mmCIF file of C-alpha atoms in Angstrom:
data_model
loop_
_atom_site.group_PDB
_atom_site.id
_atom_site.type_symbol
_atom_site.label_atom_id
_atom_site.label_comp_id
_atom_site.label_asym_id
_atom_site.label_seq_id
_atom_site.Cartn_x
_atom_site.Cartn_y
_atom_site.Cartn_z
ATOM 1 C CA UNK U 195 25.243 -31.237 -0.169
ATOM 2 C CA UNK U 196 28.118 -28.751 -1.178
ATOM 3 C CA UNK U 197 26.933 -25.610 -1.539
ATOM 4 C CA UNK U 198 29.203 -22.089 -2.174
ATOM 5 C CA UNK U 199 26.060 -20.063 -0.366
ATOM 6 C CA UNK U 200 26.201 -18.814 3.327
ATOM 7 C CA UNK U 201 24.955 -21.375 5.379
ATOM 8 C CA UNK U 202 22.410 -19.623 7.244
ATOM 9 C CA UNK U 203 20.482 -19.620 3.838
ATOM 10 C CA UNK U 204 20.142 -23.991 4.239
ATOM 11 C CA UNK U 205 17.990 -22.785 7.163
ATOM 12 C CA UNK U 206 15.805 -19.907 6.082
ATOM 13 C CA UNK U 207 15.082 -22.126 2.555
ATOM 14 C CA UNK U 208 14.174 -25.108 4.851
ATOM 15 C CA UNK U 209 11.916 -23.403 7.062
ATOM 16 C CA UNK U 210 10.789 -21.131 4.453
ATOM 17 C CA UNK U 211 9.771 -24.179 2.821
ATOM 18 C CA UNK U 212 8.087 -26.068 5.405
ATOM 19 C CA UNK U 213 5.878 -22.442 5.805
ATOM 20 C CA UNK U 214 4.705 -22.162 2.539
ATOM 21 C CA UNK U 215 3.575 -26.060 2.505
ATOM 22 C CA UNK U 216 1.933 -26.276 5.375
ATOM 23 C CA UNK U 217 4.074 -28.299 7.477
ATOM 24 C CA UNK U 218 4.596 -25.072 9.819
ATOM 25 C CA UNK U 219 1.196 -23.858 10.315
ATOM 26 C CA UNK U 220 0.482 -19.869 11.218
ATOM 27 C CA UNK U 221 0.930 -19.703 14.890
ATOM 28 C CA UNK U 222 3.639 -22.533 15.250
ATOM 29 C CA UNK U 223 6.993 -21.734 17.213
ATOM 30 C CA UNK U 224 10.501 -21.672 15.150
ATOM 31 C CA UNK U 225 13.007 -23.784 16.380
ATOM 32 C CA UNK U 226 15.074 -21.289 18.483
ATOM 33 C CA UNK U 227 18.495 -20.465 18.214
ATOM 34 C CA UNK U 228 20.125 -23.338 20.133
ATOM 35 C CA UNK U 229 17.756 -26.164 18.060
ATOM 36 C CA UNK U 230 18.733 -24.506 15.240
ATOM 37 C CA UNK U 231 22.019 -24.833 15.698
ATOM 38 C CA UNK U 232 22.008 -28.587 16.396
ATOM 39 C CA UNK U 233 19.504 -29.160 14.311
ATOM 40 C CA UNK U 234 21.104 -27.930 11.002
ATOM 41 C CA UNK U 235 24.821 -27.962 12.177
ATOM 42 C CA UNK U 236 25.472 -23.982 12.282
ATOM 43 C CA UNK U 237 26.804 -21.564 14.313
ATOM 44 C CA UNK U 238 24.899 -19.417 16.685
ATOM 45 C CA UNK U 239 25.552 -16.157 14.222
ATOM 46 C CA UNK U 240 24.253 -18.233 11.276
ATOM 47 C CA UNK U 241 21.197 -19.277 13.315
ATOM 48 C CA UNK U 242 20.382 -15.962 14.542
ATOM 49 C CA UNK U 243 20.684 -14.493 10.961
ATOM 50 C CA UNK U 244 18.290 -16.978 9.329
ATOM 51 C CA UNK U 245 16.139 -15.960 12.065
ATOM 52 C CA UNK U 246 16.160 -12.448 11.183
ATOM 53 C CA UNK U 247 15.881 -12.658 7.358
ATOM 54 C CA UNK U 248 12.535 -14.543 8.046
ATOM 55 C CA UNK U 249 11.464 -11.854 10.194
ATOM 56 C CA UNK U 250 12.512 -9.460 7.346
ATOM 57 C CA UNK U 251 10.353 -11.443 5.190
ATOM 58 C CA UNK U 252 7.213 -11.457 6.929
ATOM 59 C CA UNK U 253 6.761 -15.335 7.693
ATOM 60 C CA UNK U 254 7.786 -15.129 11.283
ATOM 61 C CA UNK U 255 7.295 -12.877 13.912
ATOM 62 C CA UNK U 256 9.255 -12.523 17.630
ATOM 63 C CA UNK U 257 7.528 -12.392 20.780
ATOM 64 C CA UNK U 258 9.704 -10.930 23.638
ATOM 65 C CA UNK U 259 10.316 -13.710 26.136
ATOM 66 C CA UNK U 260 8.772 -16.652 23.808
ATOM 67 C CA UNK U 261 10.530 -16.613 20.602
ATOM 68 C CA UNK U 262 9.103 -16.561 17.103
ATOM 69 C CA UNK U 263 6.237 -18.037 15.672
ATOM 70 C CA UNK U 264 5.290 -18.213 12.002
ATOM 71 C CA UNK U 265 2.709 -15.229 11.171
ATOM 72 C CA UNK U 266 -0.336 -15.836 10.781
ATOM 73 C CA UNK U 267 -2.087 -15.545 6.957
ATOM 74 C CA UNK U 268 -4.723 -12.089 6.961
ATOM 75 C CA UNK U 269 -7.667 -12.623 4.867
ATOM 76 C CA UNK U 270 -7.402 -10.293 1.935
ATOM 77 C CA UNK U 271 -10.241 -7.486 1.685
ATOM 78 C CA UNK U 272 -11.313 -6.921 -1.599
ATOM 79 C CA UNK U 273 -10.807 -3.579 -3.276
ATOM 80 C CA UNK U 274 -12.792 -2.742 -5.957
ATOM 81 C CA UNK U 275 -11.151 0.336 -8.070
ATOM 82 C CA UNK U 276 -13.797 1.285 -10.696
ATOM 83 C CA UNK U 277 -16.860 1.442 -7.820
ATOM 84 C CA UNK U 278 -18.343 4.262 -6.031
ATOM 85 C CA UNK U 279 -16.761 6.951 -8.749
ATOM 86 C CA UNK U 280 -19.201 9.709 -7.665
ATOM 87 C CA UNK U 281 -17.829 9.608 -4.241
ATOM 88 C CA UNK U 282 -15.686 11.811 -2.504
ATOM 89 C CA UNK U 283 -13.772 8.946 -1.293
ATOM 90 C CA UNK U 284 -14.154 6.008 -3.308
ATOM 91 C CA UNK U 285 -11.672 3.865 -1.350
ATOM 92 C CA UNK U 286 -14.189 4.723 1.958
ATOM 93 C CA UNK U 287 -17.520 3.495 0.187
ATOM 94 C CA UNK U 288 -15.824 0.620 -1.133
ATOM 95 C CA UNK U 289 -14.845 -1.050 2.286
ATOM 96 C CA UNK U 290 -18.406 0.853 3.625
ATOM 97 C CA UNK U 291 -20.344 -1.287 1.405
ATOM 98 C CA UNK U 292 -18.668 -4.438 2.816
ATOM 99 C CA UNK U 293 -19.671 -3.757 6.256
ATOM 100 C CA UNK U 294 -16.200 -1.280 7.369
ATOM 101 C CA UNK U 295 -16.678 1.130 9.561
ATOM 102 C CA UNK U 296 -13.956 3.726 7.551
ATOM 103 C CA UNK U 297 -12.980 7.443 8.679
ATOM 104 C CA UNK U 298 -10.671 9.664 6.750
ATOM 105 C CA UNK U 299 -8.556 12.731 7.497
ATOM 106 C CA UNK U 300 -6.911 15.211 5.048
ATOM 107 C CA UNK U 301 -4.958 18.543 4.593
ATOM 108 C CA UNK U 302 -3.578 20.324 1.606
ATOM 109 C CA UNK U 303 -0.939 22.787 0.840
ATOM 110 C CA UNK U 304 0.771 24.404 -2.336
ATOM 111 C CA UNK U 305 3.777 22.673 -3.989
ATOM 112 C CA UNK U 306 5.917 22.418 -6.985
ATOM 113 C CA UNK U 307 5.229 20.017 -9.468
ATOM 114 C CA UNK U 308 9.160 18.989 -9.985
ATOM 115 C CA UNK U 309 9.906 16.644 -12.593
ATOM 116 C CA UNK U 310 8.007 13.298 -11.729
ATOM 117 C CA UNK U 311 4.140 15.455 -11.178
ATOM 118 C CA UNK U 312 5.143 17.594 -13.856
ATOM 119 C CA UNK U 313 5.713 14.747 -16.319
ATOM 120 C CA UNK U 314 2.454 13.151 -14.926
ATOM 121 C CA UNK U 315 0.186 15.961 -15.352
ATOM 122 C CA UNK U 316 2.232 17.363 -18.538
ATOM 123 C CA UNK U 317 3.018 20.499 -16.729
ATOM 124 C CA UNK U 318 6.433 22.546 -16.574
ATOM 125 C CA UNK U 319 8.763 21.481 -13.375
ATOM 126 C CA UNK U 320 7.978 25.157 -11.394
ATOM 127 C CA UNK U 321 4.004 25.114 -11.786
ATOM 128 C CA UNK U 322 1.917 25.759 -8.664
ATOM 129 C CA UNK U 323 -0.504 22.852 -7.621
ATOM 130 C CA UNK U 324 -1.961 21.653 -4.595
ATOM 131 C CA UNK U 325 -1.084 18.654 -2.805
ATOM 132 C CA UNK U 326 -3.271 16.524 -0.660
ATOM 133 C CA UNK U 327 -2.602 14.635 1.636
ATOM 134 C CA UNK U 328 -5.141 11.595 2.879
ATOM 135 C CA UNK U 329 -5.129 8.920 5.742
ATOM 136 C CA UNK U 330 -7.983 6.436 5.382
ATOM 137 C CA UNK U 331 -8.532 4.448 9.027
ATOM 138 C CA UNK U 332 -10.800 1.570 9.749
ATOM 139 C CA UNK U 333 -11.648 0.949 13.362
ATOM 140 C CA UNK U 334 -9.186 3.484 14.099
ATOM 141 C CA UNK U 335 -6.436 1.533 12.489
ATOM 142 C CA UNK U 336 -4.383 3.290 9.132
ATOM 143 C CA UNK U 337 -5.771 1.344 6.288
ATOM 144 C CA UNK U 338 -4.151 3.792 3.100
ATOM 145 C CA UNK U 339 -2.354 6.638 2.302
ATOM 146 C CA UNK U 340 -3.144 8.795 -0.922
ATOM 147 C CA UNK U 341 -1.432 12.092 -1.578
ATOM 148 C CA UNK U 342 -3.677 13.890 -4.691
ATOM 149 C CA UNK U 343 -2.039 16.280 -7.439
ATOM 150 C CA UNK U 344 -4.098 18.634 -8.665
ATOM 151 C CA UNK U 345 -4.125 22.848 -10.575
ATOM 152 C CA UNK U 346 -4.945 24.804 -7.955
ATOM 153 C CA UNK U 347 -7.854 26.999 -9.800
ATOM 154 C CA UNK U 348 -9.720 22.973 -9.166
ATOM 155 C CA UNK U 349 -9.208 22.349 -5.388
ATOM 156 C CA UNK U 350 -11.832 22.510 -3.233
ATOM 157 C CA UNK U 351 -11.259 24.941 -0.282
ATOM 158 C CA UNK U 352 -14.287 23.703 1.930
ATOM 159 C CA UNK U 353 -15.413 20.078 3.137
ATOM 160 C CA UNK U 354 -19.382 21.090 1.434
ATOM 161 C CA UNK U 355 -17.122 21.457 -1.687
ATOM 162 C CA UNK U 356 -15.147 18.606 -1.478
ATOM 163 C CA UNK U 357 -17.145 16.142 -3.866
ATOM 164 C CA UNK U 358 -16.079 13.393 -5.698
ATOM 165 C CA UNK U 359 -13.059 14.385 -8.571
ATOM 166 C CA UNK U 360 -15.204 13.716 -11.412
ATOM 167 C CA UNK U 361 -18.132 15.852 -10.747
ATOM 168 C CA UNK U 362 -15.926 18.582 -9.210
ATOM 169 C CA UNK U 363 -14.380 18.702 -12.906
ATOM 170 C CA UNK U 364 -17.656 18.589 -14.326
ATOM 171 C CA UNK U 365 -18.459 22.121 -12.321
ATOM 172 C CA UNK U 366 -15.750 23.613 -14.107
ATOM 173 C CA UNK U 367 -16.891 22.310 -17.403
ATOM 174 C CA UNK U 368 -14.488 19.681 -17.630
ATOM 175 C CA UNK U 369 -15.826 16.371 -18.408
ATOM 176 C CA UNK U 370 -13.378 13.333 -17.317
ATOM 177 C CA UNK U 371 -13.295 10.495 -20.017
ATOM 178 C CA UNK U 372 -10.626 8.052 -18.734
ATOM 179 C CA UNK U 373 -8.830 7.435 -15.563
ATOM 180 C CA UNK U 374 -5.742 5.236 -15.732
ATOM 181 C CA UNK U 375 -4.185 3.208 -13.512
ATOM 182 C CA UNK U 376 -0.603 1.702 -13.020
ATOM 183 C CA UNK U 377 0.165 -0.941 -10.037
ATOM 184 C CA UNK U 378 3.057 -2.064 -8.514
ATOM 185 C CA UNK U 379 4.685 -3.237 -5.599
ATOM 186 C CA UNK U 380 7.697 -1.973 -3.350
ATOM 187 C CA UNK U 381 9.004 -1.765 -0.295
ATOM 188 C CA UNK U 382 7.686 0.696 2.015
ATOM 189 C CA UNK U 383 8.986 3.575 3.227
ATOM 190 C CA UNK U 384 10.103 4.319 6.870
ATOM 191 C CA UNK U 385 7.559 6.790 6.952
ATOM 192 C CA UNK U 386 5.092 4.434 4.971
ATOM 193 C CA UNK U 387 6.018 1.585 7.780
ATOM 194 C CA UNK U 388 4.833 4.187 10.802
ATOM 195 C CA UNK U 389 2.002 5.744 9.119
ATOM 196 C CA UNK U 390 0.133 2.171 8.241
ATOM 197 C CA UNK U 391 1.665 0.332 11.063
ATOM 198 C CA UNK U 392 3.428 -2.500 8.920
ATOM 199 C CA UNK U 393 5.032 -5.627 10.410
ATOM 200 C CA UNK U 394 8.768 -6.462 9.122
ATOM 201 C CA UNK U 395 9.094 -7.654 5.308
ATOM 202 C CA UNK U 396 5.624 -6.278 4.621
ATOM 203 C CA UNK U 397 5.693 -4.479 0.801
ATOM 204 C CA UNK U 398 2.909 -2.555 0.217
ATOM 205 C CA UNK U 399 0.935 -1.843 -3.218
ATOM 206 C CA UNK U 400 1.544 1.484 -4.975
ATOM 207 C CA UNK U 401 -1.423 3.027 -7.470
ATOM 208 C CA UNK U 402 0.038 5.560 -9.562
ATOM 209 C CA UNK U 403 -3.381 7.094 -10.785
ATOM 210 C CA UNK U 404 -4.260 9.917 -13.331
ATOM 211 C CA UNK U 405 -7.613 11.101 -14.549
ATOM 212 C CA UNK U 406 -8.017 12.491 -18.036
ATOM 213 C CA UNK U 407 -9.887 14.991 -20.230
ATOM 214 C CA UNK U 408 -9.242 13.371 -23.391
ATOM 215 C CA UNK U 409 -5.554 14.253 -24.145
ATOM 216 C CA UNK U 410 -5.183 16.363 -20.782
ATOM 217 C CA UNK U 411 -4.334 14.744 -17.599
ATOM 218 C CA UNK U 412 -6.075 17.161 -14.617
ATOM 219 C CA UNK U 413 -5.241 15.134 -11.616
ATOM 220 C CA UNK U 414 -3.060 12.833 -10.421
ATOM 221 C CA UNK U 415 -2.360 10.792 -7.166
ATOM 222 C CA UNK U 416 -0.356 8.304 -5.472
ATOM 223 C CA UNK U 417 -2.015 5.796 -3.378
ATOM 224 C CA UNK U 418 -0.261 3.391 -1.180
ATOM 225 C CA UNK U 419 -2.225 0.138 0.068
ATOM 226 C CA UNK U 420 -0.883 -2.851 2.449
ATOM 227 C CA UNK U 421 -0.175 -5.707 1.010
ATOM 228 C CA UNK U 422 -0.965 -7.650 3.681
ATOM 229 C CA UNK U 423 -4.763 -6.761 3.529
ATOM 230 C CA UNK U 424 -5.971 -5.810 0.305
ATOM 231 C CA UNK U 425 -6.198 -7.537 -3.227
ATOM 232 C CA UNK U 426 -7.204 -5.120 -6.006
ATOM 233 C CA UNK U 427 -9.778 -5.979 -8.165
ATOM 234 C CA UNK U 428 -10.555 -4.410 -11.754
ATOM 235 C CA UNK U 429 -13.537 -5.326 -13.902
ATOM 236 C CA UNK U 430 -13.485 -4.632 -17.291
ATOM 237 C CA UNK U 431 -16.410 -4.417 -19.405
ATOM 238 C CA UNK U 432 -16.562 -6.169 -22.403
#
């Protein structure tokens, strides 16, 4: 069939293909370079790149000194974003409550808001506000990263104080009437990669995340989830 695209691309839509219906199971091997080559009539450069942009995608995955195999298909843990509310760590009770064993380590330190936070929280571009940083583990492996927004006279300066958001806001006589929510995905970082320990071509799931006193947002975070091993579930009441 003529075709004007690169021809390495007949070979990553074919195998690409014969992943996502089943005819390559996880765990079976990938042609390797040479089969490839005879197989689909290309040259060694246009074998190896298909290779590659597979591995860039996340459906195969090289081992040293046995070639690539398609990856194997995680079962998704459920995360439920409106439970556990009245805990310090919400994400952390969630995947406690399903049996995860789930640690979590933090630090915080004064920042600018700059133009994106100071949008967020409605604040000018130069006002003071603490930034925290969080790394949630499970089993000792990185499971999310959060990093928290928040007016400084608000943050907690001890772990006995460090309750959950809502009912620290409460103490100062702020009552918290809405917390919104805004999801998409992207591709990670470098930093992101390291820090959660991603395989190639995984994206991960960003939660922009404000909480609100009526018309005043008081806190706002970014939360960054694998896509690889979470789905995010919402209830709504009705």
């Amino acid at each position: 069939m003529a075709t004007s695209d690169p021809v390495y691309l007949r070979v990553v839509e074919d195998i690409r293909r014969q992943i996502t219906d089943g005819t390559l199971p996880p765990g079976a091997p990938i042609p390797s370079r040479a089969q490839l080559t005879r197989k689909y009539q290309v040259g060694e450069t246009a074998a190896r790149h298909a290779l590659r942009v597979l591995a860039g995608e996340g459906l195969i995955i090289g081992r040293v000194g046995s070639g690539h195999y398609v990856r194997e298909r995680p079962d998704l843990t459920p995360l439920h974003r409106w439970r556990f509310l009245d805990h310090p760590a919400p994400f952390a009770a969630d995947l406690q409550s399903q049996g995860r064993r789930v640690t979590w380590d933090w630090h915080s330190e004064p920042t600018e808001a700059g133009p994106d936070i100071g949008r967020r929280l409605r604040l000018p571009e130069s006002a003071t506000l603490t930034k925290t940083h969080y790394v949630f583990r499970g089993d000792g492996r990185p499971l999310q990263l959060a990093t928290s927004y928040e007016l400084r006279e608000f943050t907690p300066h001890t772990e006995e104080e460090r309750r959950s958001l809502v009912a620290r806001m409460y103490a100062h006589g702020i009552k918290i009437t809405e917390i919104v929510e805004s999801v998409h995905t992207r591709i990670p970082r470098p930093v992101e990669s390291d820090a959660l320990d991603l395989a190639a071509g995984v994206h991960v799931l960003h939660v922009e995340r404000t909480h609100w006193a009526g018309d005043r947002p008081v806190e706002t975070s970014d939360i960054v989830i694998p896509g690889d091993r979470f789905r995010i579930m919402y209830s709504m009441p009705v």
